[in-house]
mmCIF file with all atom_site columns, C-alpha atoms in Angstrom:
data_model
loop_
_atom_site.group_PDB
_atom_site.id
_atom_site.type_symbol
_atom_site.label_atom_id
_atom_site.label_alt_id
_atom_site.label_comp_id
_atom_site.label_asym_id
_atom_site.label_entity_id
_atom_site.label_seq_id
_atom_site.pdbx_PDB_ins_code
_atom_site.Cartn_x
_atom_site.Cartn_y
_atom_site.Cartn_z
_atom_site.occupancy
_atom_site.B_iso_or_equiv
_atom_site.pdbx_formal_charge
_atom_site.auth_seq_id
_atom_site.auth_comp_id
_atom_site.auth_asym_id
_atom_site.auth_atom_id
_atom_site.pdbx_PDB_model_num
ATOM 1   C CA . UNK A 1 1   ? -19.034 6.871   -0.318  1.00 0.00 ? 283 UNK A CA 1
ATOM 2   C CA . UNK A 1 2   ? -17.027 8.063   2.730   1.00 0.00 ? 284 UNK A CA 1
ATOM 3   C CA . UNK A 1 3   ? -13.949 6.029   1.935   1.00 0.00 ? 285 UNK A CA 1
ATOM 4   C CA . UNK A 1 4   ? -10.993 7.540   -0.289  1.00 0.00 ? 286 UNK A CA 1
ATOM 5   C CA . UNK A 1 5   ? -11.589 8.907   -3.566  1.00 0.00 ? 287 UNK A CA 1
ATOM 6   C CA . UNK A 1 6   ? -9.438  9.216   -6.025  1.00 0.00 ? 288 UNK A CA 1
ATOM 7   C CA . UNK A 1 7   ? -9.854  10.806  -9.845  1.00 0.00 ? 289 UNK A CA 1
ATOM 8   C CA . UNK A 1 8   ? -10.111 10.535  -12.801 1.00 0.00 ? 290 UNK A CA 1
ATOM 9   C CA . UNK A 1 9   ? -9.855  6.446   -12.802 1.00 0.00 ? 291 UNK A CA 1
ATOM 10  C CA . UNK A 1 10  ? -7.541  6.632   -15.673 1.00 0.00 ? 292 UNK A CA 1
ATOM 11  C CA . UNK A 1 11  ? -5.394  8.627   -17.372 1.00 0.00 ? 293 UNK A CA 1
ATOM 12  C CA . UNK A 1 12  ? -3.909  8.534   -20.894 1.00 0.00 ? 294 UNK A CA 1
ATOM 13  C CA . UNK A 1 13  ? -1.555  10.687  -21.664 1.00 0.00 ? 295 UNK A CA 1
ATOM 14  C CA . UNK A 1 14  ? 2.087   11.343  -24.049 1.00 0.00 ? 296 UNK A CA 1
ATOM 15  C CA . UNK A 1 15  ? 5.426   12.219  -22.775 1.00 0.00 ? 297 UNK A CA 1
ATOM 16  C CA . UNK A 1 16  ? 6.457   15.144  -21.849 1.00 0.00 ? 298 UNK A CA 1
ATOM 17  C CA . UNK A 1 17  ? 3.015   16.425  -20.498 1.00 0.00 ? 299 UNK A CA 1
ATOM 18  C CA . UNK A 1 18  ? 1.666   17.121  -17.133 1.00 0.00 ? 300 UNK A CA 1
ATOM 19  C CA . UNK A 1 19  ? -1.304  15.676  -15.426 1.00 0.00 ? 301 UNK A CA 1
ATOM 20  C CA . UNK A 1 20  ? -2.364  15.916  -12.062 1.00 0.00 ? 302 UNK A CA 1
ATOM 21  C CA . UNK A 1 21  ? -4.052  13.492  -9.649  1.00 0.00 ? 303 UNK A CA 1
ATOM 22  C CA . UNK A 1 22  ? -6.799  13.900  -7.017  1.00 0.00 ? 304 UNK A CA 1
ATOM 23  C CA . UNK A 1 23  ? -7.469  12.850  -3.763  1.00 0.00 ? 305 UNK A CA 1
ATOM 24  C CA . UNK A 1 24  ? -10.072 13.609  -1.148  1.00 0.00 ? 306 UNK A CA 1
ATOM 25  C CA . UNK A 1 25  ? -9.632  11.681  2.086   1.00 0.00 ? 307 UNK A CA 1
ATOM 26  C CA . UNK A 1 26  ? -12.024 10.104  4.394   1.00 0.00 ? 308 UNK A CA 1
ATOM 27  C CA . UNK A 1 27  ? -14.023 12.309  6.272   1.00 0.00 ? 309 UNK A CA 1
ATOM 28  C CA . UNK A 1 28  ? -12.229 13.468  9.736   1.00 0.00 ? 310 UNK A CA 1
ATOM 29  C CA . UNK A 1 29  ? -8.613  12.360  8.151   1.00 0.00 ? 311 UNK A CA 1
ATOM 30  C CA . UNK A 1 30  ? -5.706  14.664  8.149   1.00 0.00 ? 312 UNK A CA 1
ATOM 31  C CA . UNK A 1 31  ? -3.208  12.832  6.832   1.00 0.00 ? 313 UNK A CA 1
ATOM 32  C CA . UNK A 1 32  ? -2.957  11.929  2.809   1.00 0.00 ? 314 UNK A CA 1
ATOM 33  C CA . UNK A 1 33  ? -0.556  9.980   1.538   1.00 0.00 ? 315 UNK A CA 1
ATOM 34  C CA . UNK A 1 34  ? 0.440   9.194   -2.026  1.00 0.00 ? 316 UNK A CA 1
ATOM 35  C CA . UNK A 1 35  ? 2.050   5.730   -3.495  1.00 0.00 ? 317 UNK A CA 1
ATOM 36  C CA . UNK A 1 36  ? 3.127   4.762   -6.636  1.00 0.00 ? 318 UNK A CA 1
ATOM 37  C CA . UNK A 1 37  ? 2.490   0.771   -7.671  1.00 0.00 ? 319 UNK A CA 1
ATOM 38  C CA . UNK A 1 38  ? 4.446   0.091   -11.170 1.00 0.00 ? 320 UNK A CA 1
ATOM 39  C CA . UNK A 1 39  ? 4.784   -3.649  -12.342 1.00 0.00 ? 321 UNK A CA 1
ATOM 40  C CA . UNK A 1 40  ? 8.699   -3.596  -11.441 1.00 0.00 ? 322 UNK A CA 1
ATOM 41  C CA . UNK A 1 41  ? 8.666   -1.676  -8.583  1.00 0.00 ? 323 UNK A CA 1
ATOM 42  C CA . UNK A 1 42  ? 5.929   -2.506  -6.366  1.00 0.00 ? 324 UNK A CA 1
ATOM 43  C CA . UNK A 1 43  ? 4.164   -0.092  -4.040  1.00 0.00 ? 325 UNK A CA 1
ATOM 44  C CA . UNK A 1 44  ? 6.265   2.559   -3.144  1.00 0.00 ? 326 UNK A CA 1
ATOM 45  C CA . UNK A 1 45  ? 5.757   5.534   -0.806  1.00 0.00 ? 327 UNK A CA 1
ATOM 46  C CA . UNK A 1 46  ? 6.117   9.121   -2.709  1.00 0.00 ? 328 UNK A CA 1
ATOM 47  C CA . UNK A 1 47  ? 4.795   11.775  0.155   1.00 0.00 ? 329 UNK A CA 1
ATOM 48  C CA . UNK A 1 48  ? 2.485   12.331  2.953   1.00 0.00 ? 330 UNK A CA 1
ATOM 49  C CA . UNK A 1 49  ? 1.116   15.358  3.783   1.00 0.00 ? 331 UNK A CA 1
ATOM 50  C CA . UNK A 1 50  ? -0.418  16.251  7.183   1.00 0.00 ? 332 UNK A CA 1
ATOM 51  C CA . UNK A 1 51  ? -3.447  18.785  7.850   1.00 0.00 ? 333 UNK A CA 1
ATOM 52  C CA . UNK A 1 52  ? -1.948  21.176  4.740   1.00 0.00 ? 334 UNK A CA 1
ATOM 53  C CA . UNK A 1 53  ? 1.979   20.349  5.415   1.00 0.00 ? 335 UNK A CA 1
ATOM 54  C CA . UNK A 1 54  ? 4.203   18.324  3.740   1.00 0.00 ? 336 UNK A CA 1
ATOM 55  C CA . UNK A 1 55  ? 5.214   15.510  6.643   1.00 0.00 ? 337 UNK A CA 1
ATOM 56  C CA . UNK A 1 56  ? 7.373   13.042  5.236   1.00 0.00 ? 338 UNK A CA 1
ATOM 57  C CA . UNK A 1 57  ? 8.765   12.004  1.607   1.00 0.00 ? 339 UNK A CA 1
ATOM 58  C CA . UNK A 1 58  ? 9.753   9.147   -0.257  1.00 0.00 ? 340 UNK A CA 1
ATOM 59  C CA . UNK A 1 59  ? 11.101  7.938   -3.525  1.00 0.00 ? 341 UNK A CA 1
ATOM 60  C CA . UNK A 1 60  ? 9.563   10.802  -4.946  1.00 0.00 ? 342 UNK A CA 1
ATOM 61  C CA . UNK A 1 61  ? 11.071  12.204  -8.115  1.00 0.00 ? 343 UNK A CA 1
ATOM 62  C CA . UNK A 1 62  ? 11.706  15.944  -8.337  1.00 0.00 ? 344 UNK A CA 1
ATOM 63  C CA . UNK A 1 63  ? 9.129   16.466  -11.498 1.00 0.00 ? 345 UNK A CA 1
ATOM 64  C CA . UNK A 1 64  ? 6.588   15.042  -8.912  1.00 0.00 ? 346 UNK A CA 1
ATOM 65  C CA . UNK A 1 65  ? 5.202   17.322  -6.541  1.00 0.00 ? 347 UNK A CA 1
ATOM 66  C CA . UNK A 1 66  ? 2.083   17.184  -4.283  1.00 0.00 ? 348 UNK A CA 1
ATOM 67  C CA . UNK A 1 67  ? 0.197   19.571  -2.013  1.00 0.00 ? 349 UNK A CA 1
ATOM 68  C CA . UNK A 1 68  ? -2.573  19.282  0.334   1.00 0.00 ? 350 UNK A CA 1
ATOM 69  C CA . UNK A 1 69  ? -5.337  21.962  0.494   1.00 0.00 ? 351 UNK A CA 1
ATOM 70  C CA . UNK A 1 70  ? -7.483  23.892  3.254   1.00 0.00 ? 352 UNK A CA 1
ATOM 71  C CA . UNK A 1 71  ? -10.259 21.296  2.477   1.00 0.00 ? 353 UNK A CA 1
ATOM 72  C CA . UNK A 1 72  ? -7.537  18.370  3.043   1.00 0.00 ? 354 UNK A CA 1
ATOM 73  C CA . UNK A 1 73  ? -7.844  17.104  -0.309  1.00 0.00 ? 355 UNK A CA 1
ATOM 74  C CA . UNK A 1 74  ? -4.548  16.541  -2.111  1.00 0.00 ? 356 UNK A CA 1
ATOM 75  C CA . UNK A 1 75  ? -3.613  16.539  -5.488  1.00 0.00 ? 357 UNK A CA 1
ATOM 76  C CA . UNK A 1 76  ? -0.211  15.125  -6.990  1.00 0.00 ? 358 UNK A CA 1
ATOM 77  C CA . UNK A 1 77  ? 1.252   16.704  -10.233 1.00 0.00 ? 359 UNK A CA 1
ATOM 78  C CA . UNK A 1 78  ? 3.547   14.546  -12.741 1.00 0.00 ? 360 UNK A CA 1
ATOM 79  C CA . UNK A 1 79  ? 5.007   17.001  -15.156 1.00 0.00 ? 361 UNK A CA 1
ATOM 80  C CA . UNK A 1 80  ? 7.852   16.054  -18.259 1.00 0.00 ? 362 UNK A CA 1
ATOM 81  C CA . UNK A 1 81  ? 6.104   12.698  -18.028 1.00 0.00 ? 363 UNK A CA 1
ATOM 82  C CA . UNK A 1 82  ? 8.062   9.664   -19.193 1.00 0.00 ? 364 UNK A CA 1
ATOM 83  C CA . UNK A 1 83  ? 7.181   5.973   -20.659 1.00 0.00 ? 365 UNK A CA 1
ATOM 84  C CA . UNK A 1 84  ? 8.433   5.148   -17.129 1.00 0.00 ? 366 UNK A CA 1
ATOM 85  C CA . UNK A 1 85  ? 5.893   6.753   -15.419 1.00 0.00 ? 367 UNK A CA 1
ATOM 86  C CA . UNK A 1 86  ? 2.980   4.391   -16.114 1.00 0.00 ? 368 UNK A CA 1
ATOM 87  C CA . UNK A 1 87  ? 1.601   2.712   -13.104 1.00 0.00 ? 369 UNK A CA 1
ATOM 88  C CA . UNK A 1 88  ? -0.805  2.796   -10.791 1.00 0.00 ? 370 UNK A CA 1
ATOM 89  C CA . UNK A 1 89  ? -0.816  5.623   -8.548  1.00 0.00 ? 371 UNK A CA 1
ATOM 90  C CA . UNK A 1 90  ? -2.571  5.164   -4.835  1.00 0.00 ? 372 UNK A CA 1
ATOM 91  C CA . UNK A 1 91  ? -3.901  7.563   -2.050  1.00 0.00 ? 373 UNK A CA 1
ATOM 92  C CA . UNK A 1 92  ? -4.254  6.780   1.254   1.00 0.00 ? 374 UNK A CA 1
ATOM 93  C CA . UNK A 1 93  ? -5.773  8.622   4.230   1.00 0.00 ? 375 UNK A CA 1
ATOM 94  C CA . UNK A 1 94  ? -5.678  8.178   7.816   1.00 0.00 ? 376 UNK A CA 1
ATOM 95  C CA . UNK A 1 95  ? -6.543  9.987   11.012  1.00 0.00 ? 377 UNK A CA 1
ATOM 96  C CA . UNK A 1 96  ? -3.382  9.917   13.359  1.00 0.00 ? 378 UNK A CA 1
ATOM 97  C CA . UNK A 1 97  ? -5.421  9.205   16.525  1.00 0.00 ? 379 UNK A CA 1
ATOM 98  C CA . UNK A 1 98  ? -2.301  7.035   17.392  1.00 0.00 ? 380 UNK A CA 1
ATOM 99  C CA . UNK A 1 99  ? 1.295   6.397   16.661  1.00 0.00 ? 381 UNK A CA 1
ATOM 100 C CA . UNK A 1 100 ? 0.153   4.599   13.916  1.00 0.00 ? 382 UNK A CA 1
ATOM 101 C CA . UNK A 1 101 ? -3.293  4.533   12.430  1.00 0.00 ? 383 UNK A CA 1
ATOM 102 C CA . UNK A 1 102 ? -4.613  2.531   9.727   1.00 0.00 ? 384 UNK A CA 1
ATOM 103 C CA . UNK A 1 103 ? -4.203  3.878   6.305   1.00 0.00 ? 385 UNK A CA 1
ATOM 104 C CA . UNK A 1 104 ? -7.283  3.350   4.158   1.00 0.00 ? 386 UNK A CA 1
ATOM 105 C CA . UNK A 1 105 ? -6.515  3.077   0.273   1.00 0.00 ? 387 UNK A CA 1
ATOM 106 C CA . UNK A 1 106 ? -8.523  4.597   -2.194  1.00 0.00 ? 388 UNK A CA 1
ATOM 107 C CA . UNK A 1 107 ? -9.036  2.867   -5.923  1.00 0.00 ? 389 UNK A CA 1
ATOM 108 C CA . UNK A 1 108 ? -6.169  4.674   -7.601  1.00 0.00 ? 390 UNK A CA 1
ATOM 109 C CA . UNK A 1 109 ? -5.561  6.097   -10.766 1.00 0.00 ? 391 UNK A CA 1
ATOM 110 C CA . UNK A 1 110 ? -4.141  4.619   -13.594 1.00 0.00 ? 392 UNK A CA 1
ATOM 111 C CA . UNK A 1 111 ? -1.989  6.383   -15.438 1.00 0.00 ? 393 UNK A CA 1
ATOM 112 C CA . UNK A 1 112 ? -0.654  5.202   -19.135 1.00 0.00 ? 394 UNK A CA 1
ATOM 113 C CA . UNK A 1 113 ? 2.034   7.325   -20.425 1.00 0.00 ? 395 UNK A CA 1
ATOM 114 C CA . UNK A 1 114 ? 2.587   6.825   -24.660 1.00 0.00 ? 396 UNK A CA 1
ATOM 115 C CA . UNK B 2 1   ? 17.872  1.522   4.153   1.00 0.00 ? 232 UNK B CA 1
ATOM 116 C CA . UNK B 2 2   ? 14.612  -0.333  5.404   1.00 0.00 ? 233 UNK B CA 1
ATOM 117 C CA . UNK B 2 3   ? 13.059  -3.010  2.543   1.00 0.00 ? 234 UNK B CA 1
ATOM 118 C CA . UNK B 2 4   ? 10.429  -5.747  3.027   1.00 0.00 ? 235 UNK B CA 1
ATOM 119 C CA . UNK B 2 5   ? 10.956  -8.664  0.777   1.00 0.00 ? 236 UNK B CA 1
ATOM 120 C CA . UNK B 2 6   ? 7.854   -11.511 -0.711  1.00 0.00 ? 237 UNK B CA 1
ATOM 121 C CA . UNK B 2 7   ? 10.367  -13.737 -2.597  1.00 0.00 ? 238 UNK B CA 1
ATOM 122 C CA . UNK B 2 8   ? 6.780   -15.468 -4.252  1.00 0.00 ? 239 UNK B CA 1
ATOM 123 C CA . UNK B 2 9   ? 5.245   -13.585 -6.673  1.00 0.00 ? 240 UNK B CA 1
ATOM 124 C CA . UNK B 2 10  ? 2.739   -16.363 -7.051  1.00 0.00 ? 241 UNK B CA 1
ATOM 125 C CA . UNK B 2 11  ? 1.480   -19.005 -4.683  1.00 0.00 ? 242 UNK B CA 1
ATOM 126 C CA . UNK B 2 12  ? -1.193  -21.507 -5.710  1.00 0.00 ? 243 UNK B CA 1
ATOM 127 C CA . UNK B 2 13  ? -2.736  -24.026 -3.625  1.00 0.00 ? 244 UNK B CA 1
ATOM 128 C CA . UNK B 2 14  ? -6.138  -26.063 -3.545  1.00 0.00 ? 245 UNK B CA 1
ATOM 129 C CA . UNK B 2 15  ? -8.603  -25.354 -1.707  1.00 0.00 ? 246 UNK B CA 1
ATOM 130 C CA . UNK B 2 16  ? -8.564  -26.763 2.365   1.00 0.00 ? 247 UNK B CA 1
ATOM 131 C CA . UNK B 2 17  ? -4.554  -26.891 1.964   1.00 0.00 ? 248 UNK B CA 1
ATOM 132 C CA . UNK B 2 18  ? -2.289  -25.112 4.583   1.00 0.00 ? 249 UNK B CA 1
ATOM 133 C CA . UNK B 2 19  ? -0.968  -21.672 2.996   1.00 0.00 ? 250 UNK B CA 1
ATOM 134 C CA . UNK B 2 20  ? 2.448   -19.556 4.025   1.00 0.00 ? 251 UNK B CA 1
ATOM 135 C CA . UNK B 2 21  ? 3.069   -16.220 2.399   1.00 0.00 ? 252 UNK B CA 1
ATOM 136 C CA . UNK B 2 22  ? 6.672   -15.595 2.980   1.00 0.00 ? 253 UNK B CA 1
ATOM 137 C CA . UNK B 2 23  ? 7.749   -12.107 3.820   1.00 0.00 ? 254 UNK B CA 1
ATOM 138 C CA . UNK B 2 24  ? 11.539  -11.168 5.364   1.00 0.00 ? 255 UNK B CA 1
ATOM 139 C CA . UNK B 2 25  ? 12.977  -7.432  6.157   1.00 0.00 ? 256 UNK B CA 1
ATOM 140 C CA . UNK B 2 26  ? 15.157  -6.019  6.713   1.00 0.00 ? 257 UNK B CA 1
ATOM 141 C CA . UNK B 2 27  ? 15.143  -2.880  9.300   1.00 0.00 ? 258 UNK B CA 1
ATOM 142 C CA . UNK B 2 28  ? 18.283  -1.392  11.639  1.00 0.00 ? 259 UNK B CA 1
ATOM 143 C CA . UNK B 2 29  ? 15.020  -0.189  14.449  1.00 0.00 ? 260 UNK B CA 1
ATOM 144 C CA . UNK B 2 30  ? 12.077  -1.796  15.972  1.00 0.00 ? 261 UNK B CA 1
ATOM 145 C CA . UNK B 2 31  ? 9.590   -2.997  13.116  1.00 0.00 ? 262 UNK B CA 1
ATOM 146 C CA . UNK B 2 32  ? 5.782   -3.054  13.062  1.00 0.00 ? 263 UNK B CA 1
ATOM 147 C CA . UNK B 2 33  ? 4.852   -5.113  10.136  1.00 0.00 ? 264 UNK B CA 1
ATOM 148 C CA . UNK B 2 34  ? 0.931   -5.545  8.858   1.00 0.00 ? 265 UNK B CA 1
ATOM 149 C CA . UNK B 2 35  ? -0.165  -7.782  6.252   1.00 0.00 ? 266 UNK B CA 1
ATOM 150 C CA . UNK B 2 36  ? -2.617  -5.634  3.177   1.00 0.00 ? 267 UNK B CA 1
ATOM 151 C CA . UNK B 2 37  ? -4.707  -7.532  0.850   1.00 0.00 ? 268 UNK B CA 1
ATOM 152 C CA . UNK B 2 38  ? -6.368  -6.677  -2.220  1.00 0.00 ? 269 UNK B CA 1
ATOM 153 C CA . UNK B 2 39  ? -9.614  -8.550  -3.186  1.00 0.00 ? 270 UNK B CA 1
ATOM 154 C CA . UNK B 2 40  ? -10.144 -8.576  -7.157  1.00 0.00 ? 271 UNK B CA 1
ATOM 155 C CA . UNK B 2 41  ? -11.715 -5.390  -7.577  1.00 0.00 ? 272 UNK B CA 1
ATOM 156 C CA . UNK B 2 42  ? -11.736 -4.168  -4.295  1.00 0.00 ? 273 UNK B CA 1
ATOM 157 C CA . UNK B 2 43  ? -9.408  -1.582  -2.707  1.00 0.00 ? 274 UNK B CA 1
ATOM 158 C CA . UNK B 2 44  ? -5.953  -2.320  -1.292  1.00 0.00 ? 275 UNK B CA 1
ATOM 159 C CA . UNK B 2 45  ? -7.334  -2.985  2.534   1.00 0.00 ? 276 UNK B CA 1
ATOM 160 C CA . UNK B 2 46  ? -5.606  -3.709  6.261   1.00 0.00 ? 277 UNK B CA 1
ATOM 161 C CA . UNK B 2 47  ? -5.964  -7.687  7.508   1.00 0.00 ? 278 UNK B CA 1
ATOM 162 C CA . UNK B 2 48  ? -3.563  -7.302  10.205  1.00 0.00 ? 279 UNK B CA 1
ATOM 163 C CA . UNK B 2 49  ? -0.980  -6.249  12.284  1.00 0.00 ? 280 UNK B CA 1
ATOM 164 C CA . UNK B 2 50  ? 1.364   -7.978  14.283  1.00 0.00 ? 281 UNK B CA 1
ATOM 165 C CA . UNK B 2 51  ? 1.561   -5.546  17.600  1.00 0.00 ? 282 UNK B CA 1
ATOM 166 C CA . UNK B 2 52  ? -2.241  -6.893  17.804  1.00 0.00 ? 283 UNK B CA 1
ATOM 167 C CA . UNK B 2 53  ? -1.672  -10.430 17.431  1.00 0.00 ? 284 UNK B CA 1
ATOM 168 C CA . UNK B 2 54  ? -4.746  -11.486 16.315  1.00 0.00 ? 285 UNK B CA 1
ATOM 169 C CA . UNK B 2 55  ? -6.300  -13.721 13.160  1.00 0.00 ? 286 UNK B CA 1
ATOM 170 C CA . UNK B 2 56  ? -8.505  -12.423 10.695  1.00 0.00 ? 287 UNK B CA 1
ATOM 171 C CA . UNK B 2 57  ? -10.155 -14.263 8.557   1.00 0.00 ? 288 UNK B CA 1
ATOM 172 C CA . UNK B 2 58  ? -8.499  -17.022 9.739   1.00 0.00 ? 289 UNK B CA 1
ATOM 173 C CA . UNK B 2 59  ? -5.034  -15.471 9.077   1.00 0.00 ? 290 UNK B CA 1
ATOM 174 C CA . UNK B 2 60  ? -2.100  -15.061 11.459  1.00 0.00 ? 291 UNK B CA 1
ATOM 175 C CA . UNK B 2 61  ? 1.242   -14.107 11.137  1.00 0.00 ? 292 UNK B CA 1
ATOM 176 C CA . UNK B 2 62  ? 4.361   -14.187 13.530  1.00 0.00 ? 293 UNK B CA 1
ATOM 177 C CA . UNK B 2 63  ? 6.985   -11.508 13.560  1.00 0.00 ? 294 UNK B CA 1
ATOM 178 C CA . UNK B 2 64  ? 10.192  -13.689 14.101  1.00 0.00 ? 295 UNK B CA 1
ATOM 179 C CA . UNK B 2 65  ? 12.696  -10.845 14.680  1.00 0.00 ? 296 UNK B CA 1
ATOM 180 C CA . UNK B 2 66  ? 15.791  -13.532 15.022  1.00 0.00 ? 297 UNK B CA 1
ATOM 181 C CA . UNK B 2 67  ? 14.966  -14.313 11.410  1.00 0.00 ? 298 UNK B CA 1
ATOM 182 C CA . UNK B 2 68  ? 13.205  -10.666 10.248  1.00 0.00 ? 299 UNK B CA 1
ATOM 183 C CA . UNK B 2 69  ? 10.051  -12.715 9.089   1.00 0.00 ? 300 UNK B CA 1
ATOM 184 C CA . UNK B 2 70  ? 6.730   -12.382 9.008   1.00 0.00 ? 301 UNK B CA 1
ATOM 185 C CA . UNK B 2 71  ? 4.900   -15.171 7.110   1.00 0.00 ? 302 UNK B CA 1
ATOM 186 C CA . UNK B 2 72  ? 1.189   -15.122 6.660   1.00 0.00 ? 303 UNK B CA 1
ATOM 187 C CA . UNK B 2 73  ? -0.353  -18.071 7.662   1.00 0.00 ? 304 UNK B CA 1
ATOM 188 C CA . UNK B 2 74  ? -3.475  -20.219 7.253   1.00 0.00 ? 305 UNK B CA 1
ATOM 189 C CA . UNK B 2 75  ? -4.277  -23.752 7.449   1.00 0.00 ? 306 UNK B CA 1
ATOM 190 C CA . UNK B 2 76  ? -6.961  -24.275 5.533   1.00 0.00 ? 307 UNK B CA 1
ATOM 191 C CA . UNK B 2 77  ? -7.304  -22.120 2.374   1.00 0.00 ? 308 UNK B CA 1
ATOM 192 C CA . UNK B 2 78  ? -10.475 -21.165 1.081   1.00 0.00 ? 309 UNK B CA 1
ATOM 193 C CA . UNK B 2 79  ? -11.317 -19.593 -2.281  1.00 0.00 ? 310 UNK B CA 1
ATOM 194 C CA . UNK B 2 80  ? -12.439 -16.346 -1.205  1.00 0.00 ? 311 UNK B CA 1
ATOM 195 C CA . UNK B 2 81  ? -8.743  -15.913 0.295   1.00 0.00 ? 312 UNK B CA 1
ATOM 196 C CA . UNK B 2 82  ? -7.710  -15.372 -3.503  1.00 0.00 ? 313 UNK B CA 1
ATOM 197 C CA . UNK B 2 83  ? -5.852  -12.253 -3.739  1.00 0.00 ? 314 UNK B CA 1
ATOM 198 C CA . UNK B 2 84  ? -2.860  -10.236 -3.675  1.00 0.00 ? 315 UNK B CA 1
ATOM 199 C CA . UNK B 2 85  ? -1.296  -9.965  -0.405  1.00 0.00 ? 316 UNK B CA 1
ATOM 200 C CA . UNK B 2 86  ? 1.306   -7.212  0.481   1.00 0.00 ? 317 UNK B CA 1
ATOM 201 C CA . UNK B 2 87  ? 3.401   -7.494  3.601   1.00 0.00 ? 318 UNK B CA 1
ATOM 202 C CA . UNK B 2 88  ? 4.488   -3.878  4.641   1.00 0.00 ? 319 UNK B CA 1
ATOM 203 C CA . UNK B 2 89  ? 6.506   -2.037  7.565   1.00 0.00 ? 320 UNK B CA 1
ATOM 204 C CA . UNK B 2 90  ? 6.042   0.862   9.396   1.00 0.00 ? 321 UNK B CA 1
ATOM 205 C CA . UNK B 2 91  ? 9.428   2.405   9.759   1.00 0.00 ? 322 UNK B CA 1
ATOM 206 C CA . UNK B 2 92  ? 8.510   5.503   11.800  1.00 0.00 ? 323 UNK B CA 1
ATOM 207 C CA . UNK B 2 93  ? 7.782   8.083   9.631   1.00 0.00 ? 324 UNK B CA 1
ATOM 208 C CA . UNK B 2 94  ? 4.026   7.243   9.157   1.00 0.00 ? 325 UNK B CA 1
ATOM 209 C CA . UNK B 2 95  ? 4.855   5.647   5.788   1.00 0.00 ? 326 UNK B CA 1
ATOM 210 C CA . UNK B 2 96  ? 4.592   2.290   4.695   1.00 0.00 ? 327 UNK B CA 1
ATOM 211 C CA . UNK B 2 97  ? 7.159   0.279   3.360   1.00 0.00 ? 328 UNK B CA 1
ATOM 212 C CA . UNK B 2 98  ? 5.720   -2.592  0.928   1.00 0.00 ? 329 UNK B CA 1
ATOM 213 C CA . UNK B 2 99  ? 6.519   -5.360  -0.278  1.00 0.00 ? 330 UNK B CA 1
ATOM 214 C CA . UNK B 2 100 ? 6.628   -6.982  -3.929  1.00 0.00 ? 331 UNK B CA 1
ATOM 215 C CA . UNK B 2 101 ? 3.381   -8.920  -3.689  1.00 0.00 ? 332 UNK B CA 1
ATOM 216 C CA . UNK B 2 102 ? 2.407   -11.869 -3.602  1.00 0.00 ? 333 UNK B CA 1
ATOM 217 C CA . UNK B 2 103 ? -0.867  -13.337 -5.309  1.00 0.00 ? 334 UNK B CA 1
ATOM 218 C CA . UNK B 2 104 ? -2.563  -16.401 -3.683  1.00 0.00 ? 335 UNK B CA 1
ATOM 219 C CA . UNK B 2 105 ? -4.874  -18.315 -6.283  1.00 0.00 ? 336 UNK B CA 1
ATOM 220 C CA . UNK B 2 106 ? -7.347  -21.246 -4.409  1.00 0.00 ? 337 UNK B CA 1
ATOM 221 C CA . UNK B 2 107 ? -7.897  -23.618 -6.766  1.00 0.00 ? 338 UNK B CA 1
ATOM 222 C CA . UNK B 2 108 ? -10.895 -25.457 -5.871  1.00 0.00 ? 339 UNK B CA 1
#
């Protein structure tokens, strides 16, 4: 598969923990970009990163924090997790040929926070 | 502060009858708004854009800037067009702004 992957698939976890997300991009993409998708809030952008460097931020809170490696895959970490935190969280890479270039999703991981 | 609005959270129609996903924003610069869809267990995918102006899938939508819309459009639903659709903008910054959601269930 040379689309967006994302891991683990889900993630069960209590409050106050840590976990961290990963995302490898589509071949060829420098750009990564992370999303959160909770049932009240909808999707909402958290960060992008761009060839290793953080390029623009969101609604991200400041217990969330993301980096992109030499390899260009990203991981986002969620530390003094809260019930709040559950949702579905989303990667998305694209390649920045243009202004604007498609963003391709990957499956996301679900994250359940007890 | 840039937001993109699907006052529907559900829309459901039978099959062959004319469908309109609503979608308004609101945005103080020059908008590019796409349409996403997600398929039941598929990933959350592009159908289009408005700068291109084209139909997919038999979708179109029109960006009405006198009254910030962007409906999705199609006149004669199918089944397979079940799904979640997400209207987003591009506000410059190479990030998407979504909206809520809406999910479109073709009843045969």
């Amino acid at each position: 598969d040379s689309g967006v992957t994302q891991t683990p698939k889900h993630l069960i976890t209590a409050t106050g923990q840590r976990v961290t997300l990963r995302c490898s991009p589509r071949s060829g993409d420098l750009s990564v970009y992370w999303y959160q998708q909770s049932l009240d809030q909808g999707l909402q952008f958290l960060i992008q990163y761009y060839n290793g460097e953080e390029r623009a931020k969101g609604n991200i809170l400041e217990r969330f924090s993301a980096q992109q490696f030499p390899d260009l895959h990203s991981e986002l970490n969620l530390s003094s997790l809260e019930l709040g935190d559950s949702a579905l969280y989303f990667c998305a890479s694209s390649g920045e040929r243009a202004l604007w270039d498609e963003q391709f999703f990957g499956p996301g991981t679900r994250l359940t926070v007890l | 502060a840039q937001r993109v609005t699907q006052p529907e959270k559900l829309l459901s129609v039978f099959k062959g009858a004319p469908v309109e996903l609503k979608c308004n924003y609101s945005y103080s610069g020059s908008p590019e708004l796409f349409w996403y869809v997600q398929y039941s267990r598929q990933r959350l995918q592009l159908l289009l854009r408005h700068i291109s102006r084209e139909s997919i899938k038999g979708f179109t939508a029109d960006l009405n800037k006198g009254e910030t819309s962007f409906h999705l459009k199609k006149p004669f639903a199918q089944e397979e067009d079940s799904a979640m659709y997400y209207c987003a903008l591009y506000t410059g910054r190479r990030a998407l702004t979504f909206g809520s959601g809406t999910r479109l269930q073709v009843q045969p």
